[in-house]
Amino acid sequence: MSAKSARKTVADTDAQHVYTPALGFRALTPIYDAAIAFLTRETVWRSTLIKAIGLKGGERLLDVGCGTGSLTVRLARETAGAEVTGIDPDPDVLRRAKGKAARASVRATFHEGFLSAAFFDGREKYDVITSSLVFHQVPLDGKAEILSMIRRGLKPGGRVLIADYGRQRSALMRALFRATVQALDGVEDTQPNADGVLLSLMEQAGFMHIEEVRVIPTPTGSISIFKAR
């Protein structure tokens, strides 16, 4: 989640690159992990996401908008022989991600920057690309562009896994989403997620076998796990 006044974009779609520090303000970066754990039932959705990813030894995975590296490091720790990379434009969170990897004694690569065609040039394509709590912060055309970049970076038959706020199906989830996520991030970029746009955007991007694996209610609205090839 981020403040509307300083937007985070993980796809290189604009010559002027801007991003939002964790929780919207650089001073709050130190409490980011604790806030996400408390407000989003992180243990539940992250474990569900990891199970859906099904990473295997020898596979290459890219974590888009990896933040402080919680997912990246856990995947590297739990999957021997996998090549795990995180990308994020925020140097502060990446320093924390690298520290987590060092403390866990795992091999994970972190790239500071935006997802772009240039990033994929000269790189072997990925078996899996994943992203967590990024799409709801991005303008509608940016959501489509990120999915296009993800498709560009996947091997044939590769899979994409996304954990983010999806359709808010109940009055309670809609109210919680408005009071928390939309209060911080504004309505314009977040409402398409709440209306269920991600499934149609994934289809438009050319993905197949698209499914919403699970919907997890949280104090900030429901988080969905999406999977496609």
mmCIF file with all atom_site columns, C-alpha atoms in Angstrom:
data_model
loop_
_atom_site.group_PDB
_atom_site.id
_atom_site.type_symbol
_atom_site.label_atom_id
_atom_site.label_alt_id
_atom_site.label_comp_id
_atom_site.label_asym_id
_atom_site.label_entity_id
_atom_site.label_seq_id
_atom_site.pdbx_PDB_ins_code
_atom_site.Cartn_x
_atom_site.Cartn_y
_atom_site.Cartn_z
_atom_site.occupancy
_atom_site.B_iso_or_equiv
_atom_site.pdbx_formal_charge
_atom_site.auth_seq_id
_atom_site.auth_comp_id
_atom_site.auth_asym_id
_atom_site.auth_atom_id
_atom_site.pdbx_PDB_model_num
ATOM 1   C CA . MET A 1 1   ? 0.000   0.000   0.000   1.00 0.00 ? 1   MET A CA 1
ATOM 2   C CA . SER A 1 2   ? 1.236   3.490   -0.738  1.00 0.00 ? 2   SER A CA 1
ATOM 3   C CA . ALA A 1 3   ? 0.348   7.156   -0.599  1.00 0.00 ? 3   ALA A CA 1
ATOM 4   C CA . LYS A 1 4   ? -1.370  8.517   -3.699  1.00 0.00 ? 4   LYS A CA 1
ATOM 5   C CA . SER A 1 5   ? 0.872   11.568  -3.768  1.00 0.00 ? 5   SER A CA 1
ATOM 6   C CA . ALA A 1 6   ? 3.960   9.531   -4.694  1.00 0.00 ? 6   ALA A CA 1
ATOM 7   C CA . ARG A 1 7   ? 3.077   6.729   -7.048  1.00 0.00 ? 7   ARG A CA 1
ATOM 8   C CA . LYS A 1 8   ? 5.115   3.559   -7.398  1.00 0.00 ? 8   LYS A CA 1
ATOM 9   C CA . THR A 1 9   ? 5.480   2.120   -10.880 1.00 0.00 ? 9   THR A CA 1
ATOM 10  C CA . VAL A 1 10  ? 7.424   -1.079  -11.471 1.00 0.00 ? 10  VAL A CA 1
ATOM 11  C CA . ALA A 1 11  ? 7.053   -1.097  -15.251 1.00 0.00 ? 11  ALA A CA 1
ATOM 12  C CA . ASP A 1 12  ? 9.213   1.221   -17.333 1.00 0.00 ? 12  ASP A CA 1
ATOM 13  C CA . THR A 1 13  ? 6.325   2.918   -19.144 1.00 0.00 ? 13  THR A CA 1
ATOM 14  C CA . ASP A 1 14  ? 7.286   6.557   -18.696 1.00 0.00 ? 14  ASP A CA 1
ATOM 15  C CA . ALA A 1 15  ? 10.450  8.539   -19.181 1.00 0.00 ? 15  ALA A CA 1
ATOM 16  C CA . GLN A 1 16  ? 9.970   10.030  -15.724 1.00 0.00 ? 16  GLN A CA 1
ATOM 17  C CA . HIS A 1 17  ? 10.386  7.165   -13.270 1.00 0.00 ? 17  HIS A CA 1
ATOM 18  C CA . VAL A 1 18  ? 8.723   7.620   -9.893  1.00 0.00 ? 18  VAL A CA 1
ATOM 19  C CA . TYR A 1 19  ? 8.016   5.217   -7.100  1.00 0.00 ? 19  TYR A CA 1
ATOM 20  C CA . THR A 1 20  ? 6.474   5.256   -3.675  1.00 0.00 ? 20  THR A CA 1
ATOM 21  C CA . PRO A 1 21  ? 8.525   4.307   -0.627  1.00 0.00 ? 21  PRO A CA 1
ATOM 22  C CA . ALA A 1 22  ? 7.173   1.442   1.465   1.00 0.00 ? 22  ALA A CA 1
ATOM 23  C CA . LEU A 1 23  ? 3.911   2.483   3.191   1.00 0.00 ? 23  LEU A CA 1
ATOM 24  C CA . GLY A 1 24  ? 4.055   5.737   1.245   1.00 0.00 ? 24  GLY A CA 1
ATOM 25  C CA . PHE A 1 25  ? 6.776   7.492   3.227   1.00 0.00 ? 25  PHE A CA 1
ATOM 26  C CA . ARG A 1 26  ? 10.488  6.699   3.492   1.00 0.00 ? 26  ARG A CA 1
ATOM 27  C CA . ALA A 1 27  ? 10.368  7.189   7.268   1.00 0.00 ? 27  ALA A CA 1
ATOM 28  C CA . LEU A 1 28  ? 7.889   4.285   7.531   1.00 0.00 ? 28  LEU A CA 1
ATOM 29  C CA . THR A 1 29  ? 10.047  1.798   5.621   1.00 0.00 ? 29  THR A CA 1
ATOM 30  C CA . PRO A 1 30  ? 11.397  0.256   8.881   1.00 0.00 ? 30  PRO A CA 1
ATOM 31  C CA . ILE A 1 31  ? 7.872   -0.819  9.931   1.00 0.00 ? 31  ILE A CA 1
ATOM 32  C CA . TYR A 1 32  ? 6.757   -2.031  6.499   1.00 0.00 ? 32  TYR A CA 1
ATOM 33  C CA . ASP A 1 33  ? 7.122   -5.740  7.181   1.00 0.00 ? 33  ASP A CA 1
ATOM 34  C CA . ALA A 1 34  ? 5.288   -5.533  10.502  1.00 0.00 ? 34  ALA A CA 1
ATOM 35  C CA . ALA A 1 35  ? 2.455   -3.493  8.992   1.00 0.00 ? 35  ALA A CA 1
ATOM 36  C CA . ILE A 1 36  ? 1.958   -5.886  6.079   1.00 0.00 ? 36  ILE A CA 1
ATOM 37  C CA . ALA A 1 37  ? 1.984   -8.879  8.415   1.00 0.00 ? 37  ALA A CA 1
ATOM 38  C CA . PHE A 1 38  ? -0.606  -7.314  10.727  1.00 0.00 ? 38  PHE A CA 1
ATOM 39  C CA . LEU A 1 39  ? -2.925  -5.727  8.160   1.00 0.00 ? 39  LEU A CA 1
ATOM 40  C CA . THR A 1 40  ? -2.995  -8.299  5.351   1.00 0.00 ? 40  THR A CA 1
ATOM 41  C CA . ARG A 1 41  ? -2.857  -11.768 6.973   1.00 0.00 ? 41  ARG A CA 1
ATOM 42  C CA . GLU A 1 42  ? 0.465   -12.140 5.220   1.00 0.00 ? 42  GLU A CA 1
ATOM 43  C CA . THR A 1 43  ? 1.179   -15.625 6.583   1.00 0.00 ? 43  THR A CA 1
ATOM 44  C CA . VAL A 1 44  ? -1.955  -16.955 4.896   1.00 0.00 ? 44  VAL A CA 1
ATOM 45  C CA . TRP A 1 45  ? -1.732  -15.321 1.481   1.00 0.00 ? 45  TRP A CA 1
ATOM 46  C CA . ARG A 1 46  ? 2.025   -15.663 1.140   1.00 0.00 ? 46  ARG A CA 1
ATOM 47  C CA . SER A 1 47  ? 1.951   -19.387 1.977   1.00 0.00 ? 47  SER A CA 1
ATOM 48  C CA . THR A 1 48  ? -0.906  -19.848 -0.507  1.00 0.00 ? 48  THR A CA 1
ATOM 49  C CA . LEU A 1 49  ? 1.063   -17.975 -3.155  1.00 0.00 ? 49  LEU A CA 1
ATOM 50  C CA . ILE A 1 50  ? 4.202   -20.054 -2.593  1.00 0.00 ? 50  ILE A CA 1
ATOM 51  C CA . LYS A 1 51  ? 2.225   -23.282 -2.859  1.00 0.00 ? 51  LYS A CA 1
ATOM 52  C CA . ALA A 1 52  ? 0.615   -22.076 -6.099  1.00 0.00 ? 52  ALA A CA 1
ATOM 53  C CA . ILE A 1 53  ? 4.022   -21.062 -7.517  1.00 0.00 ? 53  ILE A CA 1
ATOM 54  C CA . GLY A 1 54  ? 5.322   -24.590 -6.958  1.00 0.00 ? 54  GLY A CA 1
ATOM 55  C CA . LEU A 1 55  ? 8.914   -23.557 -7.622  1.00 0.00 ? 55  LEU A CA 1
ATOM 56  C CA . LYS A 1 56  ? 11.303  -26.408 -8.431  1.00 0.00 ? 56  LYS A CA 1
ATOM 57  C CA . GLY A 1 57  ? 15.059  -26.769 -8.392  1.00 0.00 ? 57  GLY A CA 1
ATOM 58  C CA . GLY A 1 58  ? 16.594  -25.602 -11.644 1.00 0.00 ? 58  GLY A CA 1
ATOM 59  C CA . GLU A 1 59  ? 13.795  -23.121 -12.396 1.00 0.00 ? 59  GLU A CA 1
ATOM 60  C CA . ARG A 1 60  ? 14.313  -19.372 -12.767 1.00 0.00 ? 60  ARG A CA 1
ATOM 61  C CA . LEU A 1 61  ? 11.916  -17.009 -10.962 1.00 0.00 ? 61  LEU A CA 1
ATOM 62  C CA . LEU A 1 62  ? 11.533  -13.229 -11.076 1.00 0.00 ? 62  LEU A CA 1
ATOM 63  C CA . ASP A 1 63  ? 9.742   -11.370 -8.258  1.00 0.00 ? 63  ASP A CA 1
ATOM 64  C CA . VAL A 1 64  ? 8.418   -8.061  -9.653  1.00 0.00 ? 64  VAL A CA 1
ATOM 65  C CA . GLY A 1 65  ? 8.195   -5.284  -7.076  1.00 0.00 ? 65  GLY A CA 1
ATOM 66  C CA . CYS A 1 66  ? 9.951   -7.504  -4.558  1.00 0.00 ? 66  CYS A CA 1
ATOM 67  C CA . GLY A 1 67  ? 10.060  -4.849  -1.834  1.00 0.00 ? 67  GLY A CA 1
ATOM 68  C CA . THR A 1 68  ? 11.917  -5.956  1.277   1.00 0.00 ? 68  THR A CA 1
ATOM 69  C CA . GLY A 1 69  ? 12.428  -9.404  -0.215  1.00 0.00 ? 69  GLY A CA 1
ATOM 70  C CA . SER A 1 70  ? 10.211  -11.486 2.065   1.00 0.00 ? 70  SER A CA 1
ATOM 71  C CA . LEU A 1 71  ? 8.919   -13.650 -0.777  1.00 0.00 ? 71  LEU A CA 1
ATOM 72  C CA . THR A 1 72  ? 12.176  -13.706 -2.743  1.00 0.00 ? 72  THR A CA 1
ATOM 73  C CA . VAL A 1 73  ? 14.239  -14.854 0.230   1.00 0.00 ? 73  VAL A CA 1
ATOM 74  C CA . ARG A 1 74  ? 11.716  -17.442 1.350   1.00 0.00 ? 74  ARG A CA 1
ATOM 75  C CA . LEU A 1 75  ? 11.539  -18.970 -2.108  1.00 0.00 ? 75  LEU A CA 1
ATOM 76  C CA . ALA A 1 76  ? 15.335  -19.112 -2.322  1.00 0.00 ? 76  ALA A CA 1
ATOM 77  C CA . ARG A 1 77  ? 15.535  -20.704 1.123   1.00 0.00 ? 77  ARG A CA 1
ATOM 78  C CA . GLU A 1 78  ? 12.841  -23.306 0.482   1.00 0.00 ? 78  GLU A CA 1
ATOM 79  C CA . THR A 1 79  ? 13.814  -24.321 -3.067  1.00 0.00 ? 79  THR A CA 1
ATOM 80  C CA . ALA A 1 80  ? 17.344  -25.632 -3.442  1.00 0.00 ? 80  ALA A CA 1
ATOM 81  C CA . GLY A 1 81  ? 18.772  -25.145 -6.910  1.00 0.00 ? 81  GLY A CA 1
ATOM 82  C CA . ALA A 1 82  ? 16.280  -22.490 -8.025  1.00 0.00 ? 82  ALA A CA 1
ATOM 83  C CA . GLU A 1 83  ? 17.551  -19.173 -9.406  1.00 0.00 ? 83  GLU A CA 1
ATOM 84  C CA . VAL A 1 84  ? 15.577  -16.411 -7.694  1.00 0.00 ? 84  VAL A CA 1
ATOM 85  C CA . THR A 1 85  ? 15.727  -12.715 -8.633  1.00 0.00 ? 85  THR A CA 1
ATOM 86  C CA . GLY A 1 86  ? 13.871  -9.713  -7.236  1.00 0.00 ? 86  GLY A CA 1
ATOM 87  C CA . ILE A 1 87  ? 13.418  -6.357  -8.970  1.00 0.00 ? 87  ILE A CA 1
ATOM 88  C CA . ASP A 1 88  ? 12.308  -3.107  -7.347  1.00 0.00 ? 88  ASP A CA 1
ATOM 89  C CA . PRO A 1 89  ? 13.055  0.580   -7.979  1.00 0.00 ? 89  PRO A CA 1
ATOM 90  C CA . ASP A 1 90  ? 13.403  1.490   -4.278  1.00 0.00 ? 90  ASP A CA 1
ATOM 91  C CA . PRO A 1 91  ? 17.008  1.260   -3.010  1.00 0.00 ? 91  PRO A CA 1
ATOM 92  C CA . ASP A 1 92  ? 15.931  1.413   0.636   1.00 0.00 ? 92  ASP A CA 1
ATOM 93  C CA . VAL A 1 93  ? 13.779  -1.708  0.509   1.00 0.00 ? 93  VAL A CA 1
ATOM 94  C CA . LEU A 1 94  ? 16.392  -3.491  -1.597  1.00 0.00 ? 94  LEU A CA 1
ATOM 95  C CA . ARG A 1 95  ? 19.005  -2.899  1.087   1.00 0.00 ? 95  ARG A CA 1
ATOM 96  C CA . ARG A 1 96  ? 16.663  -4.609  3.522   1.00 0.00 ? 96  ARG A CA 1
ATOM 97  C CA . ALA A 1 97  ? 16.056  -7.431  1.046   1.00 0.00 ? 97  ALA A CA 1
ATOM 98  C CA . LYS A 1 98  ? 19.785  -8.028  0.637   1.00 0.00 ? 98  LYS A CA 1
ATOM 99  C CA . GLY A 1 99  ? 20.172  -8.030  4.412   1.00 0.00 ? 99  GLY A CA 1
ATOM 100 C CA . LYS A 1 100 ? 17.454  -10.680 4.740   1.00 0.00 ? 100 LYS A CA 1
ATOM 101 C CA . ALA A 1 101 ? 19.151  -12.840 2.146   1.00 0.00 ? 101 ALA A CA 1
ATOM 102 C CA . ALA A 1 102 ? 22.504  -12.525 3.892   1.00 0.00 ? 102 ALA A CA 1
ATOM 103 C CA . ARG A 1 103 ? 21.046  -13.405 7.294   1.00 0.00 ? 103 ARG A CA 1
ATOM 104 C CA . ALA A 1 104 ? 19.250  -16.405 5.801   1.00 0.00 ? 104 ALA A CA 1
ATOM 105 C CA . SER A 1 105 ? 22.439  -17.474 3.970   1.00 0.00 ? 105 SER A CA 1
ATOM 106 C CA . VAL A 1 106 ? 20.573  -17.851 0.683   1.00 0.00 ? 106 VAL A CA 1
ATOM 107 C CA . ARG A 1 107 ? 21.521  -16.979 -2.877  1.00 0.00 ? 107 ARG A CA 1
ATOM 108 C CA . ALA A 1 108 ? 19.123  -14.401 -4.298  1.00 0.00 ? 108 ALA A CA 1
ATOM 109 C CA . THR A 1 109 ? 19.827  -11.646 -6.800  1.00 0.00 ? 109 THR A CA 1
ATOM 110 C CA . PHE A 1 110 ? 18.294  -8.190  -6.428  1.00 0.00 ? 110 PHE A CA 1
ATOM 111 C CA . HIS A 1 111 ? 18.053  -5.693  -9.267  1.00 0.00 ? 111 HIS A CA 1
ATOM 112 C CA . GLU A 1 112 ? 17.346  -2.001  -8.644  1.00 0.00 ? 112 GLU A CA 1
ATOM 113 C CA . GLY A 1 113 ? 15.168  -0.642  -11.400 1.00 0.00 ? 113 GLY A CA 1
ATOM 114 C CA . PHE A 1 114 ? 11.915  -0.816  -13.299 1.00 0.00 ? 114 PHE A CA 1
ATOM 115 C CA . LEU A 1 115 ? 10.532  -3.738  -15.269 1.00 0.00 ? 115 LEU A CA 1
ATOM 116 C CA . SER A 1 116 ? 11.281  -3.006  -18.916 1.00 0.00 ? 116 SER A CA 1
ATOM 117 C CA . ALA A 1 117 ? 12.121  -4.545  -22.253 1.00 0.00 ? 117 ALA A CA 1
ATOM 118 C CA . ALA A 1 118 ? 15.733  -3.533  -21.601 1.00 0.00 ? 118 ALA A CA 1
ATOM 119 C CA . PHE A 1 119 ? 15.772  -5.569  -18.395 1.00 0.00 ? 119 PHE A CA 1
ATOM 120 C CA . PHE A 1 120 ? 14.972  -8.737  -20.342 1.00 0.00 ? 120 PHE A CA 1
ATOM 121 C CA . ASP A 1 121 ? 17.449  -8.067  -23.161 1.00 0.00 ? 121 ASP A CA 1
ATOM 122 C CA . GLY A 1 122 ? 20.299  -10.556 -23.004 1.00 0.00 ? 122 GLY A CA 1
ATOM 123 C CA . ARG A 1 123 ? 18.709  -12.509 -20.146 1.00 0.00 ? 123 ARG A CA 1
ATOM 124 C CA . GLU A 1 124 ? 17.421  -16.040 -20.272 1.00 0.00 ? 124 GLU A CA 1
ATOM 125 C CA . LYS A 1 125 ? 13.653  -16.087 -19.955 1.00 0.00 ? 125 LYS A CA 1
ATOM 126 C CA . TYR A 1 126 ? 12.013  -17.085 -16.670 1.00 0.00 ? 126 TYR A CA 1
ATOM 127 C CA . ASP A 1 127 ? 10.014  -20.173 -15.763 1.00 0.00 ? 127 ASP A CA 1
ATOM 128 C CA . VAL A 1 128 ? 7.987   -18.174 -13.224 1.00 0.00 ? 128 VAL A CA 1
ATOM 129 C CA . ILE A 1 129 ? 7.283   -14.478 -12.732 1.00 0.00 ? 129 ILE A CA 1
ATOM 130 C CA . THR A 1 130 ? 5.418   -13.393 -9.623  1.00 0.00 ? 130 THR A CA 1
ATOM 131 C CA . SER A 1 131 ? 4.258   -10.136 -8.051  1.00 0.00 ? 131 SER A CA 1
ATOM 132 C CA . SER A 1 132 ? 2.700   -9.261  -4.691  1.00 0.00 ? 132 SER A CA 1
ATOM 133 C CA . LEU A 1 133 ? 0.637   -6.195  -3.742  1.00 0.00 ? 133 LEU A CA 1
ATOM 134 C CA . VAL A 1 134 ? 1.841   -4.120  -6.681  1.00 0.00 ? 134 VAL A CA 1
ATOM 135 C CA . PHE A 1 135 ? -0.924  -4.009  -9.302  1.00 0.00 ? 135 PHE A CA 1
ATOM 136 C CA . HIS A 1 136 ? -3.496  -2.222  -7.148  1.00 0.00 ? 136 HIS A CA 1
ATOM 137 C CA . GLN A 1 137 ? -1.172  0.819   -6.924  1.00 0.00 ? 137 GLN A CA 1
ATOM 138 C CA . VAL A 1 138 ? -0.649  1.170   -10.671 1.00 0.00 ? 138 VAL A CA 1
ATOM 139 C CA . PRO A 1 139 ? -2.805  3.064   -13.229 1.00 0.00 ? 139 PRO A CA 1
ATOM 140 C CA . LEU A 1 140 ? -4.941  0.914   -15.502 1.00 0.00 ? 140 LEU A CA 1
ATOM 141 C CA . ASP A 1 141 ? -2.660  1.240   -18.520 1.00 0.00 ? 141 ASP A CA 1
ATOM 142 C CA . GLY A 1 142 ? 0.309   0.474   -16.267 1.00 0.00 ? 142 GLY A CA 1
ATOM 143 C CA . LYS A 1 143 ? -1.317  -2.738  -15.070 1.00 0.00 ? 143 LYS A CA 1
ATOM 144 C CA . ALA A 1 144 ? -1.689  -3.854  -18.689 1.00 0.00 ? 144 ALA A CA 1
ATOM 145 C CA . GLU A 1 145 ? 1.896   -2.846  -19.488 1.00 0.00 ? 145 GLU A CA 1
ATOM 146 C CA . ILE A 1 146 ? 3.329   -4.805  -16.553 1.00 0.00 ? 146 ILE A CA 1
ATOM 147 C CA . LEU A 1 147 ? 1.436   -7.904  -17.684 1.00 0.00 ? 147 LEU A CA 1
ATOM 148 C CA . SER A 1 148 ? 2.761   -7.397  -21.219 1.00 0.00 ? 148 SER A CA 1
ATOM 149 C CA . MET A 1 149 ? 6.317   -7.154  -19.876 1.00 0.00 ? 149 MET A CA 1
ATOM 150 C CA . ILE A 1 150 ? 5.782   -10.260 -17.742 1.00 0.00 ? 150 ILE A CA 1
ATOM 151 C CA . ARG A 1 151 ? 4.587   -12.223 -20.778 1.00 0.00 ? 151 ARG A CA 1
ATOM 152 C CA . ARG A 1 152 ? 7.648   -11.022 -22.682 1.00 0.00 ? 152 ARG A CA 1
ATOM 153 C CA . GLY A 1 153 ? 9.950   -12.356 -19.969 1.00 0.00 ? 153 GLY A CA 1
ATOM 154 C CA . LEU A 1 154 ? 8.404   -15.822 -19.595 1.00 0.00 ? 154 LEU A CA 1
ATOM 155 C CA . LYS A 1 155 ? 9.563   -18.987 -21.309 1.00 0.00 ? 155 LYS A CA 1
ATOM 156 C CA . PRO A 1 156 ? 6.958   -20.746 -23.483 1.00 0.00 ? 156 PRO A CA 1
ATOM 157 C CA . GLY A 1 157 ? 4.700   -22.516 -21.015 1.00 0.00 ? 157 GLY A CA 1
ATOM 158 C CA . GLY A 1 158 ? 5.994   -20.334 -18.189 1.00 0.00 ? 158 GLY A CA 1
ATOM 159 C CA . ARG A 1 159 ? 3.654   -19.303 -15.415 1.00 0.00 ? 159 ARG A CA 1
ATOM 160 C CA . VAL A 1 160 ? 2.679   -16.050 -13.729 1.00 0.00 ? 160 VAL A CA 1
ATOM 161 C CA . LEU A 1 161 ? 1.437   -15.859 -10.131 1.00 0.00 ? 161 LEU A CA 1
ATOM 162 C CA . ILE A 1 162 ? -0.012  -12.669 -8.664  1.00 0.00 ? 162 ILE A CA 1
ATOM 163 C CA . ALA A 1 163 ? -1.137  -11.918 -5.116  1.00 0.00 ? 163 ALA A CA 1
ATOM 164 C CA . ASP A 1 164 ? -3.088  -8.680  -4.925  1.00 0.00 ? 164 ASP A CA 1
ATOM 165 C CA . TYR A 1 165 ? -6.389  -7.091  -4.085  1.00 0.00 ? 165 TYR A CA 1
ATOM 166 C CA . GLY A 1 166 ? -8.938  -8.470  -6.518  1.00 0.00 ? 166 GLY A CA 1
ATOM 167 C CA . ARG A 1 167 ? -12.713 -8.195  -6.758  1.00 0.00 ? 167 ARG A CA 1
ATOM 168 C CA . GLN A 1 168 ? -14.147 -7.092  -3.413  1.00 0.00 ? 168 GLN A CA 1
ATOM 169 C CA . ARG A 1 169 ? -17.183 -9.348  -3.350  1.00 0.00 ? 169 ARG A CA 1
ATOM 170 C CA . SER A 1 170 ? -18.905 -8.503  -0.071  1.00 0.00 ? 170 SER A CA 1
ATOM 171 C CA . ALA A 1 171 ? -20.085 -5.270  1.518   1.00 0.00 ? 171 ALA A CA 1
ATOM 172 C CA . LEU A 1 172 ? -17.651 -5.829  4.397   1.00 0.00 ? 172 LEU A CA 1
ATOM 173 C CA . MET A 1 173 ? -14.635 -6.329  2.143   1.00 0.00 ? 173 MET A CA 1
ATOM 174 C CA . ARG A 1 174 ? -15.578 -3.287  0.047   1.00 0.00 ? 174 ARG A CA 1
ATOM 175 C CA . ALA A 1 175 ? -15.907 -1.163  3.181   1.00 0.00 ? 175 ALA A CA 1
ATOM 176 C CA . LEU A 1 176 ? -12.572 -2.319  4.586   1.00 0.00 ? 176 LEU A CA 1
ATOM 177 C CA . PHE A 1 177 ? -10.876 -1.764  1.221   1.00 0.00 ? 177 PHE A CA 1
ATOM 178 C CA . ARG A 1 178 ? -12.258 1.792   1.029   1.00 0.00 ? 178 ARG A CA 1
ATOM 179 C CA . ALA A 1 179 ? -11.231 2.588   4.603   1.00 0.00 ? 179 ALA A CA 1
ATOM 180 C CA . THR A 1 180 ? -7.655  1.350   4.234   1.00 0.00 ? 180 THR A CA 1
ATOM 181 C CA . VAL A 1 181 ? -6.205  0.792   0.761   1.00 0.00 ? 181 VAL A CA 1
ATOM 182 C CA . GLN A 1 182 ? -8.235  3.460   -1.002  1.00 0.00 ? 182 GLN A CA 1
ATOM 183 C CA . ALA A 1 183 ? -7.735  5.924   1.845   1.00 0.00 ? 183 ALA A CA 1
ATOM 184 C CA . LEU A 1 184 ? -3.976  5.607   1.269   1.00 0.00 ? 184 LEU A CA 1
ATOM 185 C CA . ASP A 1 185 ? -3.742  4.964   -2.461  1.00 0.00 ? 185 ASP A CA 1
ATOM 186 C CA . GLY A 1 186 ? -6.781  6.796   -3.738  1.00 0.00 ? 186 GLY A CA 1
ATOM 187 C CA . VAL A 1 187 ? -9.654  5.445   -5.813  1.00 0.00 ? 187 VAL A CA 1
ATOM 188 C CA . GLU A 1 188 ? -8.578  5.919   -9.432  1.00 0.00 ? 188 GLU A CA 1
ATOM 189 C CA . ASP A 1 189 ? -5.900  3.226   -9.544  1.00 0.00 ? 189 ASP A CA 1
ATOM 190 C CA . THR A 1 190 ? -7.337  0.853   -6.944  1.00 0.00 ? 190 THR A CA 1
ATOM 191 C CA . GLN A 1 191 ? -10.973 0.687   -8.041  1.00 0.00 ? 191 GLN A CA 1
ATOM 192 C CA . PRO A 1 192 ? -10.286 -1.377  -11.182 1.00 0.00 ? 192 PRO A CA 1
ATOM 193 C CA . ASN A 1 193 ? -8.778  -4.063  -8.934  1.00 0.00 ? 193 ASN A CA 1
ATOM 194 C CA . ALA A 1 194 ? -11.812 -3.944  -6.654  1.00 0.00 ? 194 ALA A CA 1
ATOM 195 C CA . ASP A 1 195 ? -14.029 -4.326  -9.735  1.00 0.00 ? 195 ASP A CA 1
ATOM 196 C CA . GLY A 1 196 ? -12.138 -7.457  -10.812 1.00 0.00 ? 196 GLY A CA 1
ATOM 197 C CA . VAL A 1 197 ? -10.121 -6.096  -13.744 1.00 0.00 ? 197 VAL A CA 1
ATOM 198 C CA . LEU A 1 198 ? -7.034  -8.291  -13.303 1.00 0.00 ? 198 LEU A CA 1
ATOM 199 C CA . LEU A 1 199 ? -8.579  -11.430 -14.786 1.00 0.00 ? 199 LEU A CA 1
ATOM 200 C CA . SER A 1 200 ? -9.609  -9.640  -17.970 1.00 0.00 ? 200 SER A CA 1
ATOM 201 C CA . LEU A 1 201 ? -6.256  -7.859  -18.245 1.00 0.00 ? 201 LEU A CA 1
ATOM 202 C CA . MET A 1 202 ? -4.434  -11.180 -17.964 1.00 0.00 ? 202 MET A CA 1
ATOM 203 C CA . GLU A 1 203 ? -6.582  -12.574 -20.765 1.00 0.00 ? 203 GLU A CA 1
ATOM 204 C CA . GLN A 1 204 ? -5.943  -9.506  -22.932 1.00 0.00 ? 204 GLN A CA 1
ATOM 205 C CA . ALA A 1 205 ? -2.194  -9.894  -22.336 1.00 0.00 ? 205 ALA A CA 1
ATOM 206 C CA . GLY A 1 206 ? -2.368  -13.343 -23.927 1.00 0.00 ? 206 GLY A CA 1
ATOM 207 C CA . PHE A 1 207 ? -2.184  -15.596 -20.887 1.00 0.00 ? 207 PHE A CA 1
ATOM 208 C CA . MET A 1 208 ? -4.000  -18.917 -20.826 1.00 0.00 ? 208 MET A CA 1
ATOM 209 C CA . HIS A 1 209 ? -5.439  -21.205 -18.153 1.00 0.00 ? 209 HIS A CA 1
ATOM 210 C CA . ILE A 1 210 ? -6.187  -18.159 -16.009 1.00 0.00 ? 210 ILE A CA 1
ATOM 211 C CA . GLU A 1 211 ? -7.635  -18.837 -12.590 1.00 0.00 ? 211 GLU A CA 1
ATOM 212 C CA . GLU A 1 212 ? -8.279  -17.140 -9.292  1.00 0.00 ? 212 GLU A CA 1
ATOM 213 C CA . VAL A 1 213 ? -6.805  -19.784 -7.017  1.00 0.00 ? 213 VAL A CA 1
ATOM 214 C CA . ARG A 1 214 ? -8.057  -18.399 -3.720  1.00 0.00 ? 214 ARG A CA 1
ATOM 215 C CA . VAL A 1 215 ? -9.693  -15.322 -2.194  1.00 0.00 ? 215 VAL A CA 1
ATOM 216 C CA . ILE A 1 216 ? -8.445  -14.416 1.298   1.00 0.00 ? 216 ILE A CA 1
ATOM 217 C CA . PRO A 1 217 ? -10.374 -11.916 3.447   1.00 0.00 ? 217 PRO A CA 1
ATOM 218 C CA . THR A 1 218 ? -8.162  -9.477  5.369   1.00 0.00 ? 218 THR A CA 1
ATOM 219 C CA . PRO A 1 219 ? -8.648  -6.333  7.488   1.00 0.00 ? 219 PRO A CA 1
ATOM 220 C CA . THR A 1 220 ? -7.856  -4.295  4.358   1.00 0.00 ? 220 THR A CA 1
ATOM 221 C CA . GLY A 1 221 ? -10.112 -6.111  1.896   1.00 0.00 ? 221 GLY A CA 1
ATOM 222 C CA . SER A 1 222 ? -9.784  -9.447  0.149   1.00 0.00 ? 222 SER A CA 1
ATOM 223 C CA . ILE A 1 223 ? -6.523  -10.526 -1.474  1.00 0.00 ? 223 ILE A CA 1
ATOM 224 C CA . SER A 1 224 ? -6.706  -12.897 -4.435  1.00 0.00 ? 224 SER A CA 1
ATOM 225 C CA . ILE A 1 225 ? -4.131  -15.331 -5.758  1.00 0.00 ? 225 ILE A CA 1
ATOM 226 C CA . PHE A 1 226 ? -4.121  -15.413 -9.565  1.00 0.00 ? 226 PHE A CA 1
ATOM 227 C CA . LYS A 1 227 ? -2.374  -18.014 -11.712 1.00 0.00 ? 227 LYS A CA 1
ATOM 228 C CA . ALA A 1 228 ? -1.929  -18.300 -15.471 1.00 0.00 ? 228 ALA A CA 1
ATOM 229 C CA . ARG A 1 229 ? 0.380   -19.646 -18.187 1.00 0.00 ? 229 ARG A CA 1
#
